[in-house]
Structures are given as structure tokens and as C-alpha cells.
XYZ file of C-alpha atoms in Angstrom:
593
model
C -3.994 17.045 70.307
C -3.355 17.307 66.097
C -6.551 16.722 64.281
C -4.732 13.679 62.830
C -3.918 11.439 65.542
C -6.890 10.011 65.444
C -6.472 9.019 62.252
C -2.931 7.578 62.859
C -4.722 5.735 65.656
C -7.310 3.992 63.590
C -4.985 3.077 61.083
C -2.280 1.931 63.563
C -5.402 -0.533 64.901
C -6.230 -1.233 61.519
C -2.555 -3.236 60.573
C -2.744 -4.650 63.856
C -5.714 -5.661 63.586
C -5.618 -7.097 60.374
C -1.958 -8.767 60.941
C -3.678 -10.306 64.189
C -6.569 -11.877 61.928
C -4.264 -13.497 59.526
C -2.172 -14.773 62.210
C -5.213 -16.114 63.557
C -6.727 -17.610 60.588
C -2.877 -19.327 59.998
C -2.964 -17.825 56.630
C 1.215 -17.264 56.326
C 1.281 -20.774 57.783
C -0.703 -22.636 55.427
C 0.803 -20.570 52.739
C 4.156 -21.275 53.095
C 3.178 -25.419 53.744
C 1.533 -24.797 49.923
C 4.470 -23.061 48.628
C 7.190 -25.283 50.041
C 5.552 -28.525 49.016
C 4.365 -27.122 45.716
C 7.804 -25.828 44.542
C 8.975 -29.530 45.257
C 6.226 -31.025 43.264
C 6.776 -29.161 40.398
C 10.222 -29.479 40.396
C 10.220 -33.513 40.903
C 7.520 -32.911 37.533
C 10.555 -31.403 36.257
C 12.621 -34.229 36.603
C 10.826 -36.822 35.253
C 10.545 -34.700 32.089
C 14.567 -34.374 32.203
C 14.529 -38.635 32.295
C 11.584 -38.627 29.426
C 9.093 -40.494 32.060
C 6.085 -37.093 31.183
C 5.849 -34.593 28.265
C 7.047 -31.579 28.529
C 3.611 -29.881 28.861
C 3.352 -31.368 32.067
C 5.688 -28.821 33.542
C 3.847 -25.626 32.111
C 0.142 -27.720 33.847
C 1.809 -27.997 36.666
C 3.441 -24.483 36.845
C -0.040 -22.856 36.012
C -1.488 -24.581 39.078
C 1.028 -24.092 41.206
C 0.636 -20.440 40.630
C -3.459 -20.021 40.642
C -2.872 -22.128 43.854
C -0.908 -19.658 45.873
C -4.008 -16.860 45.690
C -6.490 -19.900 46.501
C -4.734 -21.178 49.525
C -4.562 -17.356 50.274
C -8.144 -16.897 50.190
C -9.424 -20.542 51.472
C -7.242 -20.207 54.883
C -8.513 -16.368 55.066
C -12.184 -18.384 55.143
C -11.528 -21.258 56.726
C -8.138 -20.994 58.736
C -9.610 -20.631 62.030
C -10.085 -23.872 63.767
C -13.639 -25.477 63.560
C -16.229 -25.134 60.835
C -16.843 -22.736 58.588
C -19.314 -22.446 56.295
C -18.486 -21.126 52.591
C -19.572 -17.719 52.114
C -20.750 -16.537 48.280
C -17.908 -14.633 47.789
C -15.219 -16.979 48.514
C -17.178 -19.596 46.141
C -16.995 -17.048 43.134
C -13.502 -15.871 44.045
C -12.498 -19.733 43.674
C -14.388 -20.031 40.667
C -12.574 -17.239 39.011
C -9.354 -18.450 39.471
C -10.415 -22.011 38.405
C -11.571 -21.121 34.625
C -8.699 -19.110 35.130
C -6.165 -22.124 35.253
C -8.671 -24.338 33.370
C -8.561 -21.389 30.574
C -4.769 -21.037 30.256
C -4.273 -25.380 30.494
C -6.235 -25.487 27.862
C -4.745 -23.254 25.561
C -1.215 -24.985 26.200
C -2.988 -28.832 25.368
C -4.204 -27.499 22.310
C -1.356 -25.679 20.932
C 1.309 -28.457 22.072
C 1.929 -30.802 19.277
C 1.588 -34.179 20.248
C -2.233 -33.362 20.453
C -2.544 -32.085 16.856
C -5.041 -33.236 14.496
C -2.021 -34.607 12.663
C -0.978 -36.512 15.544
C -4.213 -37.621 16.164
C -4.749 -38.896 12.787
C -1.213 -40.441 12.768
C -2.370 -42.805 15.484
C -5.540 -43.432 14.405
C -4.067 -45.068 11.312
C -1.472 -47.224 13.416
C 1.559 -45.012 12.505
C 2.586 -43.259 16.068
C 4.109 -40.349 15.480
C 6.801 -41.313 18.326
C 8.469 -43.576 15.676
C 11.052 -40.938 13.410
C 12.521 -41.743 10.585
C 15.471 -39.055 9.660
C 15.589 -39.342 5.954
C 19.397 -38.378 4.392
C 19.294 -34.611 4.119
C 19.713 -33.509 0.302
C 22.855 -31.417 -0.773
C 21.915 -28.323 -2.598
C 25.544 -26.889 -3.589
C 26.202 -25.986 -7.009
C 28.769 -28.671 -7.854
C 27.167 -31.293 -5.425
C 30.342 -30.599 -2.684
C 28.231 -30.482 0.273
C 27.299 -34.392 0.108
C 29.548 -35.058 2.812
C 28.185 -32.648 5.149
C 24.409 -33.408 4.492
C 25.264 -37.108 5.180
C 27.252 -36.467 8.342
C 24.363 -33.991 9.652
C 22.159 -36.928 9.208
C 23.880 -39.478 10.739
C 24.581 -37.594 13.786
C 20.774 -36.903 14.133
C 19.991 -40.433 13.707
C 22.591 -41.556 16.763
C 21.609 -38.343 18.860
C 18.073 -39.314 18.719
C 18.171 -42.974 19.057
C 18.840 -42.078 22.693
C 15.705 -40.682 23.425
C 14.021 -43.408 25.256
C 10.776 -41.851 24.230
C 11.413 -42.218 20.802
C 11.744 -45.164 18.535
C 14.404 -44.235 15.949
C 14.907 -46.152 12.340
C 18.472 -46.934 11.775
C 20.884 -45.699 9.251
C 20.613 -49.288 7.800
C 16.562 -48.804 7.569
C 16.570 -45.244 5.851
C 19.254 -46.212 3.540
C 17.746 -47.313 0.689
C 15.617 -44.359 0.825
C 18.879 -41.996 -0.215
C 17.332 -40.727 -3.108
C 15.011 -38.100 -2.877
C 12.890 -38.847 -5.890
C 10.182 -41.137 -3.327
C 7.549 -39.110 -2.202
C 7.339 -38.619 2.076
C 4.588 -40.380 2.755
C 5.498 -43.532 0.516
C 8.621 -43.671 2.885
C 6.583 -43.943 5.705
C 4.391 -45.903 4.633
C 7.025 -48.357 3.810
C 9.254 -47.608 7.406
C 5.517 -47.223 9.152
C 6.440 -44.428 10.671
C 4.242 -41.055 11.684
C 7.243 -38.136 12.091
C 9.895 -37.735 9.016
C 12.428 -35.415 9.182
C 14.223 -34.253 5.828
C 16.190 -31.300 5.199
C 18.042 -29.977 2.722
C 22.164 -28.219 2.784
C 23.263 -25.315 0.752
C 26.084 -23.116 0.459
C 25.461 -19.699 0.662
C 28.988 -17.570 -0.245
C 31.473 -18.529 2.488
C 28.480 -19.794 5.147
C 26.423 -22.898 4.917
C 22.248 -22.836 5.266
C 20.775 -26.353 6.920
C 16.935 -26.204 7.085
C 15.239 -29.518 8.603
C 11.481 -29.857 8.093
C 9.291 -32.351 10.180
C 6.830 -34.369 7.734
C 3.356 -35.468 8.914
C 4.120 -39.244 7.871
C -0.255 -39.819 6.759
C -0.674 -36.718 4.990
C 3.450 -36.062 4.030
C 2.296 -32.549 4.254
C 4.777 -30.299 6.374
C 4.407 -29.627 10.136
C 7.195 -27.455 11.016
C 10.569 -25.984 9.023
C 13.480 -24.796 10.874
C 16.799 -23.386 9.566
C 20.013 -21.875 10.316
C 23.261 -20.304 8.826
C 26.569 -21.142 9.860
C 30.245 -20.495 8.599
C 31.768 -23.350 6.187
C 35.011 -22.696 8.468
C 33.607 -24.413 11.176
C 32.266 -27.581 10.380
C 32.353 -28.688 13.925
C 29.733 -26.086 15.150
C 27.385 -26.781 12.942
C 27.726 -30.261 13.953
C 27.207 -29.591 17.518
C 24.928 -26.906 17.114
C 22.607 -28.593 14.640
C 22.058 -31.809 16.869
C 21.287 -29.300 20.044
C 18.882 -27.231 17.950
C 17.075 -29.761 16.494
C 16.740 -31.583 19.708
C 14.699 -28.460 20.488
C 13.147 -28.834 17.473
C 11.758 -31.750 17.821
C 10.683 -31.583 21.145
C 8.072 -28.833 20.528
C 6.803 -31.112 17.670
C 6.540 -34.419 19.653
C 5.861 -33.089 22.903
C 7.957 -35.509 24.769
C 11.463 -34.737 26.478
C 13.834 -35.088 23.096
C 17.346 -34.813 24.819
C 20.512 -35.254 22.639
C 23.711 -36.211 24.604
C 26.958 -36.169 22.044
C 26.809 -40.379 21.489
C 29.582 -40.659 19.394
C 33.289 -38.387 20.283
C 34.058 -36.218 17.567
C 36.830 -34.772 16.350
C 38.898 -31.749 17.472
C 39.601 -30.831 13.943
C 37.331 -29.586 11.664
C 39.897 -31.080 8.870
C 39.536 -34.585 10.273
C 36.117 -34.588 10.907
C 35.442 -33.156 7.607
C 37.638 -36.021 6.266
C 35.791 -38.882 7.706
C 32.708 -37.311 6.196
C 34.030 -37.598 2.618
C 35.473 -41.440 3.560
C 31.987 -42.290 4.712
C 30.019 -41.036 1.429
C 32.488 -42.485 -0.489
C 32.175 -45.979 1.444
C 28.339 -45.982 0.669
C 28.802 -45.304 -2.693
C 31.099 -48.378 -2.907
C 28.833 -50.509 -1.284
C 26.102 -49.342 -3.957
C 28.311 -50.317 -6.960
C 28.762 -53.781 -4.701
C 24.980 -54.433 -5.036
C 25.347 -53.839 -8.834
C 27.959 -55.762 -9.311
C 30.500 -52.951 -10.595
C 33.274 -54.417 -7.957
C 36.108 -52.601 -9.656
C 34.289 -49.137 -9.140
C 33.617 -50.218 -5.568
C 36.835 -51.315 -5.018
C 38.497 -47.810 -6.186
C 36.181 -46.274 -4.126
C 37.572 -48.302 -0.875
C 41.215 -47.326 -1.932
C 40.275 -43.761 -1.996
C 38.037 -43.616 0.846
C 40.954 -45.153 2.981
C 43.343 -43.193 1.490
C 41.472 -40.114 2.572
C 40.868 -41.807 5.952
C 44.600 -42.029 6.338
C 45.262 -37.626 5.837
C 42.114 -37.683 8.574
C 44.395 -39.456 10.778
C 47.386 -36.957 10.448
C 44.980 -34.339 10.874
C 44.172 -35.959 14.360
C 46.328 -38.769 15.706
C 44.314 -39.408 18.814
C 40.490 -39.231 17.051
C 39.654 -43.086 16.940
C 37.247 -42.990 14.210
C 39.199 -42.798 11.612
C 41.200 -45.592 12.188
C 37.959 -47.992 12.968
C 37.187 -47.196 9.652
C 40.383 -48.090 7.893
C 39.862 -51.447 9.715
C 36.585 -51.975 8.698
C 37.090 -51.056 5.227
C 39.894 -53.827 5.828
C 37.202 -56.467 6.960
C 34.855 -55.665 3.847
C 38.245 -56.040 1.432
C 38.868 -59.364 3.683
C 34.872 -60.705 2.771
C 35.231 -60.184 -0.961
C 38.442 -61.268 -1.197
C 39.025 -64.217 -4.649
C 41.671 -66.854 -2.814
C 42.560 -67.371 0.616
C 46.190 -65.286 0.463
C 44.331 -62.345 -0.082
C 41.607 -62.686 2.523
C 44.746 -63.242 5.181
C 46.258 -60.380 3.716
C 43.047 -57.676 4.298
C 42.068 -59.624 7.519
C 45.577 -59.099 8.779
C 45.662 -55.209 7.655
C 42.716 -54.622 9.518
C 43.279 -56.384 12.786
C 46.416 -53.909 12.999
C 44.034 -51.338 12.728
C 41.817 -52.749 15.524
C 44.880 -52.817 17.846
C 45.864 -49.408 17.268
C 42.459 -48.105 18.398
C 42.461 -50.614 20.735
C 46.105 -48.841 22.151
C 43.961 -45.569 22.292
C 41.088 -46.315 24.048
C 41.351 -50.672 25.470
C 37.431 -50.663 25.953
C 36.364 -48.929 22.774
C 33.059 -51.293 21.793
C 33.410 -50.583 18.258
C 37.453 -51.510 18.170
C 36.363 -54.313 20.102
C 34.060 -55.899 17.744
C 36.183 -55.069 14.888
C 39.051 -57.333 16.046
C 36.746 -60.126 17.672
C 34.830 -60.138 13.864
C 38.258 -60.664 12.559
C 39.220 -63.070 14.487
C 36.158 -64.945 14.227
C 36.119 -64.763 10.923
C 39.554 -66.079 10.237
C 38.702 -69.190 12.654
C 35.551 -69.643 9.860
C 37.782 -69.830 7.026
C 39.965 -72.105 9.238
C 42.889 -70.002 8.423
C 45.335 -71.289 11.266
C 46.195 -74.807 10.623
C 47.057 -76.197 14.452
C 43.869 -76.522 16.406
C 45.424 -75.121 19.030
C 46.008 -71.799 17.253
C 41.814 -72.260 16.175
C 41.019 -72.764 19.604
C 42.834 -69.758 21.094
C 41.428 -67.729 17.828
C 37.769 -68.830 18.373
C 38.263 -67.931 21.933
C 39.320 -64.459 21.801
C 36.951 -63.651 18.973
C 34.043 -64.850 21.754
C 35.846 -62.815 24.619
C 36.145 -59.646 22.423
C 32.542 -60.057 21.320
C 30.763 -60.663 24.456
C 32.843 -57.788 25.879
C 32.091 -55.051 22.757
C 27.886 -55.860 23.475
C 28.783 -55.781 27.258
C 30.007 -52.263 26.261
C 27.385 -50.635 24.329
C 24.174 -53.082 23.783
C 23.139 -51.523 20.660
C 26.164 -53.007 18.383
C 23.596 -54.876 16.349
C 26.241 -56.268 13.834
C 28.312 -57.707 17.044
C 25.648 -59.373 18.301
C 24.922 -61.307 14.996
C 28.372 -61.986 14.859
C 28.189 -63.685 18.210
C 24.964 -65.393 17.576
C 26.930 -67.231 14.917
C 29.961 -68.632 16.718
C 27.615 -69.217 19.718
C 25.819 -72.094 17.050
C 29.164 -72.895 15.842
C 30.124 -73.885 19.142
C 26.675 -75.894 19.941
C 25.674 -72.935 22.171
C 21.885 -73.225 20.323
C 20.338 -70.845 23.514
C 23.184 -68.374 23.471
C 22.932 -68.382 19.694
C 19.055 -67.704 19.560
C 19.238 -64.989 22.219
C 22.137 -62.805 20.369
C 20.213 -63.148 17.305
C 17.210 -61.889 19.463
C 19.203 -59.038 20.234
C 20.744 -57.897 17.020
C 17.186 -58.020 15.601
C 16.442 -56.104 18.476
C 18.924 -53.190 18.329
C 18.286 -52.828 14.190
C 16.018 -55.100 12.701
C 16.915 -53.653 9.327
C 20.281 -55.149 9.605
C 18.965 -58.426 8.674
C 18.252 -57.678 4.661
C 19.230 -61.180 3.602
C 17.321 -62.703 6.830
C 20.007 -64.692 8.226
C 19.253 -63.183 11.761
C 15.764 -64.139 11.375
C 16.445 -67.866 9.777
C 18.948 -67.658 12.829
C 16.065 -67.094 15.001
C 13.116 -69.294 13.701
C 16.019 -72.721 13.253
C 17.508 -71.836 16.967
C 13.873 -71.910 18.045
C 12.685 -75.216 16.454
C 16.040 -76.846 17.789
C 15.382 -75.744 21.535
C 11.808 -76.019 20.665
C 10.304 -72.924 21.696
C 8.155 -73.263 18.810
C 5.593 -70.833 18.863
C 8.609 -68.358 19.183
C 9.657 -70.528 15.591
C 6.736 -69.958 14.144
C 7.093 -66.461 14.299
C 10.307 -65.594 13.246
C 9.150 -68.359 10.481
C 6.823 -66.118 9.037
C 8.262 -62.756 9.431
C 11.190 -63.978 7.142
C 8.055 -64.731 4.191
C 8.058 -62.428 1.827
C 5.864 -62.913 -1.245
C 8.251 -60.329 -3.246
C 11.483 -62.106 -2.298
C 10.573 -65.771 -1.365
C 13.581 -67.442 0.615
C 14.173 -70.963 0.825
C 15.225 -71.453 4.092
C 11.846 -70.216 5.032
C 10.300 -72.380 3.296
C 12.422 -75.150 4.765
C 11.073 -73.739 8.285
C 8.197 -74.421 7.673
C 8.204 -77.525 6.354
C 10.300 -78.324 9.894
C 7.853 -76.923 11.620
C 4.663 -79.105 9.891
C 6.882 -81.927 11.732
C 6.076 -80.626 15.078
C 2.902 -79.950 17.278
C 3.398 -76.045 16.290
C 1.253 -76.539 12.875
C -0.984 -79.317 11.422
C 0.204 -81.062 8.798
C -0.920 -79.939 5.282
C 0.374 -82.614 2.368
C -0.553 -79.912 -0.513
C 1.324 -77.172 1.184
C 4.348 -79.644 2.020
C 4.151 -80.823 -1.317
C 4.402 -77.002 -3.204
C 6.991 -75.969 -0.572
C 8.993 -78.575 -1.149
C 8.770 -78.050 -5.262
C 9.713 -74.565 -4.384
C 13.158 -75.367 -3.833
C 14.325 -76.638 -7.105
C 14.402 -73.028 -7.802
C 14.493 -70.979 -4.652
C 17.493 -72.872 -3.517
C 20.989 -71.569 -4.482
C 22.811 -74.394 -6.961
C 25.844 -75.166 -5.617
C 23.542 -76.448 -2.348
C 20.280 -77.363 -4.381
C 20.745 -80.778 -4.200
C 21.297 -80.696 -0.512
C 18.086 -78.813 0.490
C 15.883 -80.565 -1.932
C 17.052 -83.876 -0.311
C 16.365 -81.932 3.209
C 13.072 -81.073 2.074
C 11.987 -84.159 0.574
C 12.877 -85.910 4.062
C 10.853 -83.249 6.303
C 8.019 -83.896 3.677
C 8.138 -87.454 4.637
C 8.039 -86.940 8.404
C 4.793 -84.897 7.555
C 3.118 -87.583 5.934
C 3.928 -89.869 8.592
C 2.044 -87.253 11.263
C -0.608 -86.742 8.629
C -1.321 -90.869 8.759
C 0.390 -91.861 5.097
C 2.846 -93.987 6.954
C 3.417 -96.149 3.160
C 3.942 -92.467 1.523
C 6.221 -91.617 3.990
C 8.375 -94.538 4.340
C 8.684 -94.855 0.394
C 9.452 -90.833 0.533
C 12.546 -91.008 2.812
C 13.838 -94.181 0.679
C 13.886 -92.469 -2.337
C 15.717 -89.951 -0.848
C 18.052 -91.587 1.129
C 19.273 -93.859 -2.207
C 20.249 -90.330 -3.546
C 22.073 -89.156 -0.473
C 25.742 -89.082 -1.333
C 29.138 -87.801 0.288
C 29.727 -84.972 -2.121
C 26.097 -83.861 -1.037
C 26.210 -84.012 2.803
C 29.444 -84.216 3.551
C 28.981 -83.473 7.007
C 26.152 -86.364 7.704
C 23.697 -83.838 8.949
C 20.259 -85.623 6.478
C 21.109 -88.816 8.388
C 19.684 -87.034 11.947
C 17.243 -85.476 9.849
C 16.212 -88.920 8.645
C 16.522 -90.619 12.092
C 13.861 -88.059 13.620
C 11.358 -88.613 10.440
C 11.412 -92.427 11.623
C 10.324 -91.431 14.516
C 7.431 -89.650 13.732
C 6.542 -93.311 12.265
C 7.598 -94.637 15.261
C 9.979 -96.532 14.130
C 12.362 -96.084 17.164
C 14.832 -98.804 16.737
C 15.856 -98.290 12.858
C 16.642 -94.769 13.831
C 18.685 -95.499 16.498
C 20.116 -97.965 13.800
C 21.111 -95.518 11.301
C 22.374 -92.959 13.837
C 24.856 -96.055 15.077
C 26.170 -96.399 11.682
C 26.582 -92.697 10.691
């Protein structure tokens, strides 16, 4: 016999030996349980990142444990895999203790470095501004001759719908960051102002025949910068850098805010980088013109409209099946329809630009946007009581609602549609339906409403179904002490005449002085009358029932046809009688209208 068989013989019995004791301790069976159901937890972690319900760090947690857990299921079944007790030996209690600064170790490391735990972050919330909520400021143009405006607009606007998706993020609309435009306010007044704790701004420049975006993300306390990020991309196709910007700085982002950023394409795009490039140019135009609007150049703004659809119009030959052009025309239609002088002209535009509805419309039939572009029309026409039969009105009124309702079926987030709606729905005595659509336009952009008709929408719908503590708030969110309004002040006169708030004469008494100048002229006379009448009804609850009743006389002698031609102080009156509970000359003056 060799010399080495015995050798080959012990280490035959070795392996088997060894194979036999991990069979017996169940080590491959408890191993593969662990790795099966591990690999399924981490991978359901996984998906709940993909639907933004856990940050992304809780991914890389989970992977490290799933990892240090396959060597300590390893070594606990080698100790304890045999059935019955057995007690812990020394070396199995510092084996596992290894591994578990180990994992604690390498967790921490990835908590601290991920951003949403940042001192920044940390100091964002602890001043109330939550670094969640992102304001994407318009990016600056940095070409020579000022020729890349179009494309730092359209970069922003496409990161503003991208990431309005994110349900983990709360967005400010193009309407909120608009006045913002100009670069000359410092970051952290913006958010201050937007109370917001993440900015991005960014900056485009052209760089021979290729263009350089670079996007920074601004700590919104300090307005210090937290993290740049650029990239280079050929002017020749506009399209790419579209795409690729919105993907990239979805990445961006997400290492920044820790939370699962995800950017679907929201709005269809163009196939041609002429068109799209196009609509761009229409679009800065359009908020130019709506600039010289606010100060009162209308001619310049009107140019501006005539170019801007003109331009529009080559967009359209460039791509005859791209839709967005064409809603554009139309609403550039609608706005020429609103500041029309005489009533032949507003037909005119609102005619032009219900055309331009339908031919969307014969592109796509349940395009939201096409849909509340002819249903605004429409609606708008019935307003100005353009057709003459009341059958035509009715059928008008009708198919305005129909459109409408169908356009925020569609896509929710049409905040203009819903305010649109919220109006007929209190033309047509709907008061509930009315409230609720203002609800949700104030909802889906809250900065929208800059002349506060949504909210006076909100705090009158309120009072009339009486959901008055809901009143009182929308009440005094629409006070401003900057820009006073008088039809908050009217609400809350109104609501000093119900059990929502006591009844304060002085107040009632300023309020109501307030309206000889807050009120616009042509109505002055009405709303002073108004007020005068609510101010009775609070005397009456405050126990001045002589003040009161000599109050509403003086202001009824005054009431004339020319002033309320529609009878609407007379109900106001009747309820004020009430209050003095004088139930029978209300009734009385209600009879005879």
C-alpha cells in the first residue's frame, strides 16, 4: 500500500464528514429559506421605492443586510441547526458581533452621506421650509445675443411638469415661479416668499455649435449651493436635450432629496426639432405679451400675439399631427376674445379659436387641454350672451359644462378648467358643485388665483351652503394687508351676520368705510349699499335693534334700479330683518320684489 492512501483516506472522511454535519445541522436548508425570502424582501423594498412609498436609501439598508445576513444564517444554523438546545458558544457570539458593526458600520455611512439627512435638510425643516417642496426657478440664457431664451424657458417648463408627478414632491407651478423671471432676486428671498426648502436654477449657454445646461440645487435657508450638475449637447438636436435633460435631472434630484424622483414624459412632444423649437419661441413670446398686458402697453402685447401665432402657424407645417401647436393658436384666440373693445370682435376671436379647438379635437377627441379650450369658449360666449334664442344659450351652456366636466375627468390637474367650471356651476345655482371646483382649482395651483376670485369663490360658496368655518377660512386667506380686496372685506362683514364670528360694531363700521375706496366705481355704489345692509344685520345680533332698523332704511331709500338691477340687496335686506326677527316684513318685501 502507497504511503499516501492514508492520507486520501482521512481526507475522503474528512468531506464526508463535514458534508454529513452540515446536512445535519440543516445549514443549506436554512440558507436557502434566508436567501429565497430575503431576495423577495428586498426586491418588494424595491418596489415601493419605484411607486415613491420609501427613499431610495432604503434599498442600499436593506441590500447591506441582506448580504451580512447570508454569513450569519451560515454560522447561526452551523451552531444551532441541530434540533434541541444549544447553548451559544464565545466564538459564535463574537463572529455575530463582527458582522453586526459590520452592517451597522457601512448603514451608517450611507444615512450620513444621503442627502435628505444633511445638516441643510435638517435645518430646512427645522425652520418650517421642507425641503420636499421645489421650486424650479426659469433657467437664465447666457448666449451672446440673448437667442437661447427659448430654450432656457422650455427646459424649465418641462422640469416643472416632469416633476410635478413625483408624488413625493410638492412642485410650485409655472404660474407661482413666474413672477420670479428675473434673476436679479436673491435665492433665498424666493423661497422665502414661495416657502420652499429645494430651488433649482440653472443657467443655458452656447458653446460653438453645442449648447452647455448646468442646473444647481439651492439650499432654500441658507441660498447657498448644494449640488451643480451640467452637460453639453449639440444645438442640432433640440429634442435630446429635452429628453435627456428631464431624465438626468430626475437623477439629479433624487440623490439630493433622497426620495424616488421619477420623470415620466407628461406632456407629447414633438417629432421635429423645428416644431418643437417653434413652440418654444411662441411661448416666450406669449409671456412677454402678457407682461406688456400688466403694464398696460396693449399694442406691444398685441404684436406680440400676432407674431407668436404667426410663428405657431410655420410650427404646424413643420408637424401637422403635433397638437400643441394648434392649442396654442386657440388659446392665444381666447386671450384676443377676453380683451376684445365691442362685441363683433369678441365673436370674431372666440370663433377663430373654437376652430382651433376642433381641429385638435379631430386629432386626438379626448385631448383634456382641447377639451377645455372649446368648453371655455363656449362658456364664455353663453356669458356674454352672444346667441340670442335661448335655445341656442341652453345648448351652448350645456356643452361648455359637458366639455368641462369631461377635460378635469381627463387630467385632474387642469386648474384653469376647474375654475372655469366652478363658475357656470354658480351660474346655474349649482352653489355645492361651484364651491367644490373652486376647491379643486385652488387645489391643483393655488397661484392661479392672483386676483382671488377662486378664493372669494370659495369663502361666498361657503357662507351660502353655510359651511362656515370652511368661510371663514378662505375669508381670511384672501386678506392681504399689501393688496386689501373688497370682496373680502364684504366676507367678512357676511360672516359677523352669522354664528361663525361675534359681532364687532367698530370693525363693521371701518370695513364697511373701506369700501368707498376699495370698491371698483362703476359697482361702488352697489357694494357700499351691500355693506351698509350686512352692517345693519350686525347691529341687530350685537342688540342695537333702533341702529339697525334706521341703518337698513337709509339704505334701502337709496336702493335704485340702475344700482341693483338684478334685485339681489332686497334678499340681502330680507335676511337682515331677520336677524331682528322681524319675520313677517321680510317675507313682505321678498313678495313684492
Amino acid at each position: 500500500m502507497s504511503h499516501r492512501e492514508p492520507y486520501r483516506d482521512y481526507r475522503r472522511s474528512s468531506r464526508n464528514g463535514l458534508w454529513a454535519e452540515l446536512k445535519k445541522r440543516r445549514v443549506f436548508q436554512l440558507l436557502g429559506i434566508f436567501i429565497v425570502f430575503g431576495f423577495l424582501v428586498v426586491e418588494a423594498i424595491d418596489l415601493a421605492i419605484g411607486h415613491g412609498l420609501l427613499p431610495e436609501i432604503a434599498y442600499q439598508i436593506a441590500l447591506v443586510i441582506y448580504l451580512f445576513g447570508i454569513p450569519g444564517t451560515a454560522i447561526a444554523s452551523w451552531f444551532h441547526g441541530e434540533k434541541g438546545y444549544q447553548k451559544p458558544k464565545l466564538i459564535e457570539v463574537w463572529m455575530h458581533g463582527f458582522m453586526l458593526v459590520g452592517a451597522v458600520g457601512i448603514c451608517y455611512g450611507l444615512i450620513s452621506s444621503d442627502g435628505t439627512l444633511t445638516a441643510a435638510g435638517a435645518e430646512a425643516r427645522g425652520t418650517g421650509l421642507d425641503p420636499q417642496r421645489v421650486a424650479v426657478l426659469y433657467f437664465e440664457d447666457h448666449s451672446t445675443n440673448g437667442e437661447l431664451g427659448y430654450l432656457a424657458d422650455g427646459l424649465t417648463e418641462t422640469l416643472i411638469d416632469q416633476l410635478s408627478q413625483s408624488r413625493s414632491l410638492d412642485v410650485i407651478s409655472r404660474n407661482g415661479v413666474a413672477p420670479f423671471r428675473r434673476p436679479s432676486i436673491p435665492p433665498d428671498s424666493v423661497a422665502r416668499a414661495l416657502e420652499v426648502g429645494s430651488l433649482v436654477v440653472g443657467t443655458v449657454e452656447k458653446r460653438d455649435e453645442s449648447v452647455r445646461v448646468t442646473a444647481r440645487l439651492v439650499d432654500g435657508v441658507s441660498g447657498t449651493e448644494v449640488r451643480r450638475w451640467s452637460f453639453d449637447a449639440p444645438m442640432s438636436d433640440l429634442l435630446s436635450i429635452e429628453y435627456f435633460f428631464a431624465e438626468e435631472a430626475a437623477l439629479f434630484l433624487r440623490d439630493r432629496l433622497g426620495d424616488g424622483v421619477s420623470m415620466g414624459y407628461r406632456r407629447a412632444t414633438s417629432s421635429s426639432p423645428k416644431a418643437w423649437a417653434l413652440v418654444q419661441r411662441a411661448e416666450r413670446l406669449l409671456k412677454d405679451a402678457e407682461q406688456y398686458i400688466d403694464e398696460d402697453a396693449h399694442t406691444i402685447g398685441s404684436a406680440a400675439r400676432v407674431v407668436a401665432d404667426s410663428i405657431l402657424a410655420l410650427a404646424e407645417l413643420a408637424d401637422p399631427s403635433w397638437i400643441e401647436p394648434i392649442l396654442l393658436r386657440g388659446e392665444i384666440a381666447d386671450r384676443r376674445a377676453r380683451l376684445a373693445h365691442d362685441h363683433a370682435e369678441y365673436e370674431q376671436w372666440a370663433r377663430i379659436g373654437r376652430a382651433h379647438a376642433e381641429r385638435a379635437l379631430s386629432l386626438d377627441p379626448n385631448h383634456a387641454r382641447a377639451l377645455e379650450l372649446r368648453g371655455t369658449l363656449d362658456y364664455c360666449r353663453w356669458v356674454c350672451r352672444t346667441p340670442p334664442d335661448p335655445a341656442d344659450a341652453d345648448r351652448l351652456i350645456d356643452a361648455a359644462r359637458f366639455d368641462l366636466e369631461a377635460a378635469t375627468r381627463l387630467d385632474p390637474s387642469l386648474a384653469r378648467a376647474h375654475s372655469t367650471l366652478s363658475h357656470l356651476y354658480y351660474q346655474i345655482g349649482d352653489v355645492p358643485a361651484a364651491v367644490l371646483s373652486a376647491r379643486r382649482a385652488y387645489d391643483a395651483d393655488p397661484y392661479l388665483d392672483r386676483d382671488n376670485r377662486i378664493l372669494f369663490r370659495l369663502s361666498n360658496g361657503s357662507l351660502d351652503v353655510e359651511l362656515l368655518s370652511r368661510a371663514e377660512r378662505w375669508c381670511e386667506e384672501g386678506v392681504s394687508p399689501s393688496l386689501p380686496d373688497y370682496r373680502f372685506a364684504v366676507c367678512h362683514l357676511r360672516l359677523m351676520t352669522t354664528p361663525a364670528a361675534q359681532p364687532n360694531v367698530d370693525i363693521a363700521q371701518e370695513l364697511v368705510a373701506n369700501l368707498d375706496t376699495l370698491a371698483p366705481e362703476d359697482e361702488r355704489a352697489y357694494w357700499q349699499l351691500k355693506g351698509e345692509m350686512l352692517y345693519g344685520g350686525i347691529l341687530a345680533r350685537a342688540g342695537l335693534p333702533d341702529s339697525a332698523r334706521s341703518v337698513l332704511a337709509r339704505a334701502r331709500s337709496r336702493v335704485t334700479r340702475q344700482i341693483d338691477p338684478n334685485r339681489e340687496l332686497i334678499a340681502v335686506e330680507a335676511y337682515m330683518l331677520t336677524l331682528l326677527g322681524e319675520y313677517e316684513e321680510a317675507v313682505a318685501l321678498l313678495t313684492r320684489g
